[in-house]
């Protein structure tokens, strides 16, 4: 665990090189300036007090997710409901989906682990409890863990995720502990639809099934949402998009959660694989493809704000979103005695990010000017290889995911991500991986990366995807805007591009 905390001088050097300010051992992920949360100043539609809660939370702010890390501590094994997409028995170190965890821990172990991570990762800004079961079905362990962390790291925000069944009764305890962010997973507000998603719920040791169970769950979720908002908690609603079951209905869910004061709505694709042993997986229920998810998200403008950069994290995920390094911190690697915290490294890192964001704001203004000069171009999707910091700073062959940006004359927006595997393996390119990558980039016009070899570049070109490394180490937004203008110039008569 040497070379753990990144010194500020090193961060400044990396910035001058356009590299990500990543913590030791973990590569940083990607992002872009998107949506209403991408500014260092409080956006016009957000009170300053809310912005204070949002600006360093990687899930609540797309801008923050370039720079700040969350960690989950898996202290909540039990659940009080059964979703048809969940099987917590299945684990795989490479698996990234909610409910998956390699080891469960006690509150005391969680405290030691958080201190160990904080010592290596100045980016850490949020500790969340997201399972592997339900945080509030394990309220005692959840709250003891939060108390221990608040005592040790008062500048790190506390966040929890719940199915909402037991939220109402715990709102006061959440508020008293200064847990600032709560996520409720709500997949339906119609009991008939919800009954197709949940097998049962348990309330006061009594089990309910079918539509009765669904109705009770929905009532409690909405009541918990209202109470949490009234208590001043920042509430996000997660919904799993399940084609043929709730995909159309999620429009109503979006409107309803907005009406009840949810700050964000995060619509996630169903992950369904028979190997996971879930009811949906075994029944052959498919998840939505990227285009279906985007179509639904696009149809929801005007409802609750949407989160589009979720990575459907494991319940023991650690690091910047999309770059889980939880395996580097399993309990066998954590010292038996808690390490002392040094908040100065986090403060220095946050000051560094504040400076960097001033430069990004300037870049954002340049990008907006560039876009205004691109007349007549159709919107385009661009895939970006990045290790974080909002820059194009990763080789194509090293990417494990692509950030997907949409560009049009109105702006450059992060609209999602597509997963892949390293194309470059031991110095050689893997053609099977490249074929799958090309498939994953369906609908994308161009890839921006720090470098790419001629072989994958030619194959991408043959598939109709331009691979461009001319913008290496530039800010993503300015590069995508410049590429959009290039494309516009290709598409229209020369006279219009002057
Ligand atoms: Fe964790 Fe969730 Fe808090 Fe974030 S995750 S408890 S709000 S700190 Fe984030 Fe992960 Fe998506 Fe969740 S990317 S699955 S939305
Ligand atoms: Fe699994 Fe979470 Fe559903 Fe419980 S609420 S069954 S842990 S997905």
PDB file of C-alpha atoms and ligand atoms in Angstrom, residues 78-83 85-88 98-99 131-134 162-163 185 198, ligand 2:
ATOM      1  CA  UNK A  78     -30.821  -8.773   5.569  1.00  0.00           C
ATOM      2  CA  UNK A  79     -33.717  -7.573   3.473  1.00  0.00           C
ATOM      3  CA  UNK A  80     -37.388  -7.129   4.275  1.00  0.00           C
ATOM      4  CA  UNK A  81     -38.670  -7.590   0.719  1.00  0.00           C
ATOM      5  CA  UNK A  82     -37.878  -9.792  -2.262  1.00  0.00           C
ATOM      6  CA  UNK A  83     -37.369  -8.143  -5.628  1.00  0.00           C
ATOM      7  CA  UNK A  85     -34.185  -9.053  -9.891  1.00  0.00           C
ATOM      8  CA  UNK A  86     -32.209  -9.765  -6.732  1.00  0.00           C
ATOM      9  CA  UNK A  87     -30.154 -12.730  -5.587  1.00  0.00           C
ATOM     10  CA  UNK A  88     -27.585 -11.762  -3.012  1.00  0.00           C
ATOM     11  CA  UNK A  98     -26.405  -3.721  -6.541  1.00  0.00           C
ATOM     12  CA  UNK A  99     -26.659  -6.366  -3.845  1.00  0.00           C
ATOM     13  CA  UNK A 131     -26.626  -3.399   1.269  1.00  0.00           C
ATOM     14  CA  UNK A 132     -26.043  -6.099   0.370  1.00  0.00           C
ATOM     15  CA  UNK A 133     -29.598  -6.175   1.819  1.00  0.00           C
ATOM     16  CA  UNK A 134     -31.576  -3.150   2.899  1.00  0.00           C
ATOM     17  CA  UNK A 162     -33.257   1.657   0.974  1.00  0.00           C
ATOM     18  CA  UNK A 163     -36.273  -0.005  -0.594  1.00  0.00           C
ATOM     19  CA  UNK A 185     -35.634   2.357  -4.919  1.00  0.00           C
ATOM     20  CA  UNK A 198     -41.813  -7.967  -5.953  1.00  0.00           C
TER      21      UNK A 198
HETATM   22 FE1  LIG B   2     -32.403  -7.233  -3.075  1.00  0.00          FE
HETATM   23 FE2  LIG B   2     -32.400  -4.633  -2.487  1.00  0.00          FE
HETATM   24 FE3  LIG B   2     -34.615  -5.800  -3.457  1.00  0.00          FE
HETATM   25 FE4  LIG B   2     -33.795  -6.331  -0.983  1.00  0.00          FE
HETATM   26  S1  LIG B   2     -34.502  -4.342  -1.758  1.00  0.00           S
HETATM   27  S2  LIG B   2     -34.486  -7.818  -2.492  1.00  0.00           S
HETATM   28  S3  LIG B   2     -31.542  -6.296  -1.236  1.00  0.00           S
HETATM   29  S4  LIG B   2     -32.627  -5.508  -4.542  1.00  0.00           S
END
